[in-house]
Short mmCIF file of C-alpha atoms and ligand atoms in Angstrom, two decimals:
data_model
loop_
_atom_site.label_atom_id
_atom_site.label_comp_id
_atom_site.label_asym_id
_atom_site.label_seq_id
_atom_site.Cartn_x
_atom_site.Cartn_y
_atom_site.Cartn_z
CA MET A 306 7.64 64.07 -16.85
CA SER A 307 7.58 65.90 -20.17
CA LYS A 308 7.79 69.52 -21.19
CA PHE A 309 4.50 68.97 -23.02
CA TRP A 310 2.58 68.27 -19.82
CA SER A 311 0.45 71.01 -18.29
CA PRO A 312 1.57 72.25 -14.85
CA LEU A 313 -1.55 70.59 -13.38
CA VAL A 314 -0.72 67.18 -14.87
CA LYS A 315 2.86 67.46 -13.57
CA LYS A 316 1.45 67.76 -10.07
CA LEU A 317 -1.10 64.91 -10.32
CA THR A 318 -0.81 61.70 -8.31
CA PRO A 319 -3.40 59.51 -10.07
CA TYR A 320 -5.57 56.90 -8.37
CA VAL A 321 -4.19 53.38 -8.62
CA PRO A 322 -7.02 50.89 -9.26
CA GLY A 323 -6.83 47.42 -7.74
CA GLU A 324 -4.95 44.98 -9.91
CA GLN A 325 -6.83 42.98 -12.59
CA PRO A 326 -4.37 40.08 -12.99
CA LYS A 327 -4.58 37.65 -15.88
CA MET A 328 -3.38 34.55 -13.97
CA ALA A 329 -5.46 31.35 -14.24
CA ASN A 330 -7.01 29.76 -11.15
CA LEU A 331 -6.73 32.93 -9.16
CA VAL A 332 -8.94 33.73 -6.18
CA LYS A 333 -9.48 37.42 -6.83
CA LEU A 334 -10.61 39.15 -3.65
CA ASN A 335 -9.01 42.55 -4.20
CA THR A 336 -11.45 44.94 -5.91
CA ASN A 337 -14.81 44.37 -4.21
CA GLU A 338 -16.56 42.95 -7.24
CA ASN A 339 -19.61 40.75 -6.67
CA PRO A 340 -18.73 37.03 -6.66
CA PHE A 341 -22.12 36.22 -8.24
CA GLY A 342 -22.83 37.14 -11.84
CA PRO A 343 -25.42 39.69 -12.94
CA SER A 344 -29.05 38.69 -13.44
CA PRO A 345 -29.55 36.55 -16.58
CA LYS A 346 -32.17 39.14 -17.55
CA VAL A 347 -29.38 41.73 -17.76
CA VAL A 348 -27.45 39.54 -20.17
CA GLU A 349 -30.63 39.02 -22.22
CA ALA A 350 -31.35 42.76 -22.35
CA ILE A 351 -27.79 43.57 -23.45
CA THR A 352 -27.85 40.84 -26.07
CA ALA A 353 -31.11 42.23 -27.45
CA GLU A 354 -29.39 45.61 -27.87
CA LEU A 355 -26.68 44.12 -30.09
CA ASN A 356 -28.22 45.23 -33.34
CA ASP A 357 -28.13 47.81 -36.06
CA ASN A 358 -29.08 50.59 -33.66
CA LEU A 359 -25.50 50.64 -32.43
CA ARG A 360 -24.78 53.02 -35.31
CA LEU A 361 -26.93 55.59 -33.49
CA TYR A 362 -25.92 57.56 -30.42
CA PRO A 363 -27.62 56.52 -27.20
CA ASP A 364 -30.13 58.76 -25.40
CA PRO A 365 -27.84 61.46 -23.93
CA GLU A 366 -30.11 61.84 -20.91
CA GLY A 367 -30.71 58.11 -20.36
CA GLU A 368 -34.36 58.93 -19.65
CA ALA A 369 -35.58 55.32 -19.51
CA LEU A 370 -32.96 54.38 -16.90
CA LYS A 371 -33.53 57.58 -14.94
CA SER A 372 -37.24 56.90 -14.65
CA THR A 373 -36.56 53.27 -13.68
CA ILE A 374 -34.28 54.46 -10.85
CA ALA A 375 -36.72 57.23 -9.88
CA ARG A 376 -39.57 54.71 -9.59
CA TYR A 377 -37.38 52.34 -7.60
CA TYR A 378 -36.48 55.00 -5.03
CA ASN A 379 -39.75 56.90 -5.14
CA VAL A 380 -38.25 60.19 -6.40
CA GLN A 381 -38.68 62.25 -9.60
CA SER A 382 -36.57 61.66 -12.75
CA GLU A 383 -35.19 65.21 -12.38
CA GLN A 384 -33.66 64.05 -9.11
CA VAL A 385 -31.51 61.38 -10.79
CA PHE A 386 -28.12 61.84 -12.46
CA LEU A 387 -26.36 59.10 -14.44
CA GLY A 388 -22.66 58.59 -15.01
CA ASN A 389 -20.13 56.17 -16.44
CA GLY A 390 -19.57 54.43 -13.11
CA SER A 391 -19.96 56.30 -9.85
CA ASP A 392 -16.34 57.44 -10.15
CA GLU A 393 -17.43 59.69 -12.99
CA VAL A 394 -20.43 60.89 -10.98
CA LEU A 395 -18.08 61.72 -8.10
CA ALA A 396 -15.69 63.59 -10.40
CA HIS A 397 -18.56 65.80 -11.59
CA ILE A 398 -19.66 66.36 -7.99
CA PHE A 399 -16.20 67.56 -6.97
CA TYR A 400 -16.12 69.89 -9.95
CA GLY A 401 -19.69 71.15 -9.92
CA LEU A 402 -21.05 71.03 -6.40
CA PHE A 403 -18.20 71.70 -4.01
CA GLN A 404 -17.16 75.27 -3.20
CA HIS A 405 -13.56 75.45 -4.41
CA GLY A 406 -11.56 77.78 -2.16
CA GLN A 407 -12.70 76.13 1.05
CA PRO A 408 -11.62 72.67 2.24
CA ILE A 409 -13.64 69.60 1.32
CA LEU A 410 -14.07 67.41 4.40
CA TYR A 411 -13.69 63.62 4.35
CA PRO A 412 -12.37 60.94 6.73
CA ASP A 413 -8.64 60.22 7.00
CA ILE A 414 -9.27 56.61 6.06
CA THR A 415 -11.63 56.49 3.14
CA TYR A 416 -11.98 55.96 -0.60
CA SER A 417 -8.64 57.04 -1.99
CA PHE A 418 -10.16 58.64 -5.08
CA TYR A 419 -11.36 61.70 -3.07
CA PRO A 420 -7.90 63.29 -2.68
CA VAL A 421 -7.23 62.53 -6.35
CA TYR A 422 -10.29 64.54 -7.43
CA CYS A 423 -9.16 67.34 -5.14
CA SER A 424 -5.78 67.47 -6.82
CA LEU A 425 -7.32 67.15 -10.30
CA TYR A 426 -9.49 70.21 -9.71
CA ASN A 427 -6.94 71.99 -7.55
CA ILE A 428 -9.18 72.10 -4.50
CA GLU A 429 -8.14 71.60 -0.90
CA GLY A 430 -9.12 68.39 0.90
CA LYS A 431 -9.16 68.20 4.69
CA THR A 432 -9.07 64.80 6.35
CA LEU A 433 -10.86 64.27 9.66
CA PRO A 434 -9.55 61.29 11.67
CA LEU A 435 -11.88 58.38 12.25
CA THR A 436 -12.19 57.38 15.91
CA GLU A 437 -9.96 54.68 17.45
CA SER A 438 -12.58 52.14 16.42
CA PHE A 439 -12.56 53.51 12.85
CA GLU A 440 -15.92 55.26 13.06
CA ILE A 441 -17.00 58.63 11.67
CA ASN A 442 -17.80 61.14 14.44
CA PRO A 443 -20.56 63.46 13.11
CA GLU A 444 -19.44 66.21 15.51
CA ASP A 445 -16.20 66.59 13.52
CA TYR A 446 -18.19 67.76 10.51
CA ARG A 447 -19.34 70.97 12.21
CA GLN A 448 -16.67 73.29 10.85
CA PRO A 449 -16.28 75.65 7.88
CA ASN A 450 -16.00 73.69 4.63
CA GLY A 451 -16.59 73.75 0.90
CA GLY A 452 -18.49 70.44 0.97
CA VAL A 453 -18.49 67.07 2.74
CA ILE A 454 -18.12 63.56 1.34
CA PHE A 455 -17.90 60.13 2.94
CA PRO A 456 -18.78 56.60 1.90
CA ASN A 457 -21.42 54.75 3.89
CA PRO A 458 -20.46 52.00 4.56
CA ASN A 459 -16.96 53.45 4.57
CA ALA A 460 -14.25 51.94 2.41
CA PRO A 461 -11.90 50.27 3.10
CA THR A 462 -13.11 49.79 6.70
CA GLY A 463 -16.62 48.49 5.89
CA ARG A 464 -17.97 50.38 8.93
CA TYR A 465 -21.51 51.70 8.62
CA LEU A 466 -22.81 54.99 10.04
CA ALA A 467 -26.44 54.83 11.22
CA LEU A 468 -28.85 57.00 9.25
CA ASP A 469 -29.59 59.39 12.16
CA LYS A 470 -25.87 60.20 12.33
CA VAL A 471 -25.71 60.74 8.56
CA GLU A 472 -28.68 63.07 8.95
CA ALA A 473 -26.89 64.98 11.73
CA ILE A 474 -24.01 65.74 9.34
CA VAL A 475 -26.39 66.84 6.57
CA ALA A 476 -28.43 69.02 8.95
CA ALA A 477 -25.27 70.66 10.37
CA ASN A 478 -24.22 71.86 6.89
CA PRO A 479 -27.31 73.46 5.32
CA ASP A 480 -25.24 75.77 3.08
CA ARG A 481 -22.95 73.05 1.76
CA VAL A 482 -23.49 69.90 -0.28
CA VAL A 483 -23.06 66.72 1.74
CA VAL A 484 -22.39 63.65 -0.42
CA VAL A 485 -23.00 60.15 0.86
CA ASP A 486 -21.20 57.65 -1.35
CA GLU A 487 -23.32 54.52 -1.00
CA ALA A 488 -21.35 52.18 -3.25
CA TYR A 489 -21.83 49.36 -0.70
CA VAL A 490 -25.11 50.27 1.01
CA ASP A 491 -27.12 47.30 -0.26
CA PHE A 492 -25.10 44.79 1.77
CA GLY A 493 -26.90 45.63 5.00
CA GLY A 494 -27.07 49.43 5.28
CA GLU A 495 -30.00 51.82 4.94
CA SER A 496 -29.89 54.33 2.10
CA ALA A 497 -29.99 58.08 2.78
CA ILE A 498 -32.01 58.48 -0.44
CA LYS A 499 -35.11 58.56 1.76
CA LEU A 500 -33.81 61.86 3.19
CA VAL A 501 -33.26 63.75 -0.08
CA GLY A 502 -36.80 65.21 -0.04
CA LYS A 503 -36.07 66.77 3.34
CA TYR A 504 -32.56 68.13 2.65
CA PRO A 505 -31.83 70.04 -0.60
CA ASN A 506 -28.10 69.86 0.24
CA LEU A 507 -27.98 66.04 0.38
CA LEU A 508 -26.67 64.07 -2.59
CA VAL A 509 -26.43 60.28 -2.54
CA SER A 510 -24.26 58.45 -5.06
CA GLN A 511 -24.60 54.78 -5.86
CA THR A 512 -23.19 52.28 -8.32
CA LEU A 513 -24.31 49.15 -10.16
CA SER A 514 -20.78 47.76 -9.84
CA LYS A 515 -21.23 46.08 -6.47
CA ALA A 516 -24.66 44.81 -5.35
CA ARG A 517 -25.90 44.58 -8.94
CA SER A 518 -22.78 42.75 -10.20
CA LEU A 519 -22.13 45.10 -13.12
CA ALA A 520 -18.63 46.49 -12.51
CA GLY A 521 -17.84 45.71 -16.15
CA LEU A 522 -20.73 47.80 -17.47
CA ARG A 523 -19.79 51.10 -15.76
CA VAL A 524 -23.03 52.57 -14.47
CA GLY A 525 -23.30 54.91 -11.50
CA PHE A 526 -25.91 57.42 -10.43
CA ALA A 527 -26.70 60.12 -7.91
CA VAL A 528 -30.01 61.10 -6.31
CA GLY A 529 -30.66 64.53 -4.80
CA SER A 530 -32.66 67.71 -5.19
CA ALA A 531 -33.34 68.82 -8.78
CA GLU A 532 -31.11 71.89 -8.32
CA LEU A 533 -28.10 69.70 -7.44
CA ILE A 534 -28.81 67.37 -10.35
CA GLU A 535 -29.01 70.32 -12.75
CA ALA A 536 -25.46 71.34 -11.79
CA LEU A 537 -24.23 67.83 -12.56
CA ASN A 538 -26.00 67.86 -15.92
CA ARG A 539 -24.32 71.15 -16.77
CA VAL A 540 -20.91 69.62 -16.03
CA LYS A 541 -21.73 66.39 -17.88
CA ASN A 542 -22.91 68.25 -20.97
CA SER A 543 -19.68 70.25 -20.94
CA PHE A 544 -17.60 67.08 -20.78
CA ASN A 545 -19.23 64.04 -22.44
CA SER A 546 -22.90 64.13 -23.43
CA TYR A 547 -23.16 60.34 -23.82
CA PRO A 548 -21.64 58.80 -20.70
CA LEU A 549 -23.77 55.64 -20.92
CA ASP A 550 -23.86 53.58 -24.10
CA ARG A 551 -26.88 51.64 -25.38
CA LEU A 552 -25.76 48.36 -23.81
CA ALA A 553 -25.15 49.94 -20.42
CA LEU A 554 -28.55 51.64 -20.42
CA ALA A 555 -30.38 48.41 -21.37
CA GLY A 556 -28.45 46.26 -18.88
CA ALA A 557 -28.90 48.72 -16.02
CA ILE A 558 -32.67 48.92 -16.52
CA ALA A 559 -32.91 45.11 -16.51
CA ALA A 560 -30.83 44.98 -13.32
CA PHE A 561 -33.31 47.22 -11.49
CA GLU A 562 -36.20 45.17 -12.80
CA ASP A 563 -34.91 41.86 -11.42
CA GLU A 564 -35.48 42.45 -7.72
CA ASP A 565 -35.47 38.73 -6.85
CA TRP A 566 -31.97 38.24 -8.27
CA PHE A 567 -30.75 41.38 -6.53
CA ARG A 568 -32.11 40.30 -3.12
CA ALA A 569 -30.87 36.72 -3.45
CA THR A 570 -27.33 37.69 -4.46
CA CYS A 571 -27.07 40.37 -1.74
CA GLU A 572 -28.17 37.80 0.85
CA GLY A 573 -25.64 35.35 -0.57
CA VAL A 574 -22.83 37.88 -0.19
CA ILE A 575 -23.91 38.81 3.35
CA GLY A 576 -24.02 35.14 4.39
CA GLU A 577 -20.55 34.50 2.95
CA ARG A 578 -19.16 37.69 4.53
CA ASP A 579 -20.39 36.57 7.93
CA TRP A 580 -18.93 33.09 7.40
CA VAL A 581 -15.50 34.54 6.52
CA THR A 582 -15.69 36.90 9.51
CA ALA A 583 -16.34 34.01 11.93
CA LYS A 584 -13.51 31.93 10.44
CA LEU A 585 -11.05 34.83 10.58
CA GLU A 586 -11.95 35.54 14.19
CA ALA A 587 -11.36 31.89 15.01
CA LEU A 588 -7.87 32.30 13.52
CA GLY A 589 -7.20 35.24 15.87
CA PHE A 590 -7.94 38.10 13.47
CA GLU A 591 -9.61 41.31 14.59
CA VAL A 592 -12.35 41.99 12.02
CA LEU A 593 -14.07 45.38 11.89
CA PRO A 594 -17.87 45.08 11.76
CA SER A 595 -18.74 45.31 8.06
CA LYS A 596 -21.90 46.17 6.20
CA ALA A 597 -20.09 46.04 2.84
CA ASN A 598 -19.15 43.17 0.51
CA PHE A 599 -15.67 43.09 2.00
CA ILE A 600 -14.10 42.94 5.41
CA PHE A 601 -11.13 44.75 6.93
CA ALA A 602 -9.07 42.58 9.25
CA ARG A 603 -5.73 42.47 11.04
CA HIS A 604 -3.86 39.82 12.96
CA PRO A 605 -2.07 40.73 16.20
CA ASP A 606 0.99 38.60 15.34
CA HIS A 607 1.29 38.85 11.57
CA ALA A 608 1.99 41.94 9.48
CA GLY A 609 -0.60 42.78 6.81
CA GLU A 610 2.03 43.08 4.12
CA VAL A 611 3.48 39.65 4.89
CA LEU A 612 0.05 38.03 4.93
CA ALA A 613 -0.92 39.66 1.61
CA LYS A 614 2.30 38.41 0.06
CA GLY A 615 1.84 34.92 1.52
CA LEU A 616 -1.70 34.75 0.14
CA ARG A 617 -0.55 35.92 -3.25
CA GLU A 618 2.05 33.15 -3.40
CA GLN A 619 -0.86 30.74 -2.98
CA GLY A 620 -2.92 32.41 -5.72
CA VAL A 621 -5.23 34.47 -3.49
CA ILE A 622 -5.19 38.22 -4.07
CA VAL A 623 -6.47 40.64 -1.42
CA ARG A 624 -5.84 44.38 -1.00
CA HIS A 625 -3.21 45.79 1.33
CA PHE A 626 -2.77 49.54 1.81
CA ASN A 627 0.64 50.72 2.91
CA LYS A 628 -0.82 53.75 4.67
CA PRO A 629 -0.70 55.15 8.22
CA ARG A 630 -3.15 53.54 10.69
CA ILE A 631 -4.16 50.72 8.34
CA SER A 632 -0.92 49.11 7.17
CA GLU A 633 -1.58 46.04 9.36
CA PHE A 634 -4.98 45.40 7.77
CA LEU A 635 -6.07 43.32 4.82
CA ARG A 636 -9.14 44.27 2.85
CA ILE A 637 -10.75 41.07 1.71
CA THR A 638 -13.60 41.02 -0.81
CA THR A 639 -16.27 38.42 -0.12
CA GLY A 640 -15.96 35.63 -2.67
CA THR A 641 -17.99 32.54 -3.52
CA ALA A 642 -18.18 29.77 -0.91
CA ASP A 643 -15.33 27.90 -2.66
CA GLN A 644 -13.14 30.99 -2.90
CA ASN A 645 -13.73 31.83 0.74
CA LYS A 646 -12.84 28.30 1.82
CA ARG A 647 -9.60 28.53 -0.14
CA LEU A 648 -8.84 31.90 1.46
CA ILE A 649 -9.28 30.45 4.94
CA GLU A 650 -7.18 27.37 4.12
CA CYS A 651 -4.37 29.58 2.83
CA LEU A 652 -4.53 31.85 5.89
CA LYS A 653 -4.42 28.81 8.19
CA ALA A 654 -1.11 27.93 6.59
CA LEU A 655 0.20 31.44 7.30
CA VAL A 656 -0.87 32.24 10.88
C1 PLP B 959 -16.44 53.96 -1.93
C2 PLP B 959 -16.46 53.79 -3.40
N1 PLP B 959 -17.10 54.70 -4.15
C3 PLP B 959 -17.14 54.59 -5.49
C4 PLP B 959 -16.54 53.56 -6.15
C5 PLP B 959 -16.56 53.53 -7.65
O1 PLP B 959 -17.37 52.58 -8.18
P1 PLP B 959 -17.73 52.56 -9.73
O2 PLP B 959 -16.94 53.63 -10.42
O3 PLP B 959 -17.40 51.20 -10.17
O4 PLP B 959 -19.19 52.85 -9.78
C6 PLP B 959 -15.87 52.57 -5.42
C7 PLP B 959 -15.21 51.45 -6.12
O5 PLP B 959 -14.63 50.56 -5.61
C8 PLP B 959 -15.83 52.70 -4.02
O6 PLP B 959 -15.17 51.81 -3.26
#
């Protein structure tokens, strides 16, 4: 604390990102990165951008990437917003599209950045408890609010809400923006992007960090009605006009163009996730049904904290949240086949 800090900064409790340890030989299953690398065509495209043009600013609007994404999802370019990772997109949404002065609704167990954005912008967040089985109940979202946001699949539970239920929440809030954070949707879910033409209050955010293996490049985007996107552009151009650099723009376009790589790696992750789930269940774990690239699991006889520590001592890092309702769970990112085998071997030694 310093006398130089603004009153707002004194009150902030910042988000704590998952650890990025520097240890050798580590099995890193703690931040939901993709275990497979990005498409070789992405690497080629980025390499081709390493030239004299780096002295020039990138396209502030990222038009080429916007039209690539628009074509991919069958929407107009004006319906696409780009940001430096979806975290930045979400920050602009909280600032520019939620009605400050009324509570923003989100689940009690969800992406822990949402309350941080609320405190950053001094807006009220209201948490709505997930059901006993950690599901979102659309009925809960019929109450006065300044906006609604939830991930689908949810994080850290991995639970997926069927599209008709997502639609019920959007339809119940015609005067408020409903944001579906689809960071993990490509691992088995169905995107709500197909509903944006029908609902001007629906905004879908996605990222290239997960299914497209580009967490290091920092590219996120949102798709919605042109009026919602215009608000985000107004915020962006009052904050940082060039959120995506030349390398990120080139790499992201190439990622969308290599559909075969995308499909194959998503299928690889899904297959490994299901393998880990079966092995954990055989060890007595309860595993929530996941449509993400991670699973959320607890053991009836072993505390989550103890298991996380035991794994760490064997060089396997998973995420444990010391929070009400979920302190017994481990969130385990799906790794490569070798990493997953090592995870299971280490857990066998612990349970
Ligand atoms: C639910 C959810 N939304 C958004 C993000 C942010 O992703 P990025 O900023 O890498 O695009 C994450 C990252 O883990 C996430 O779990």
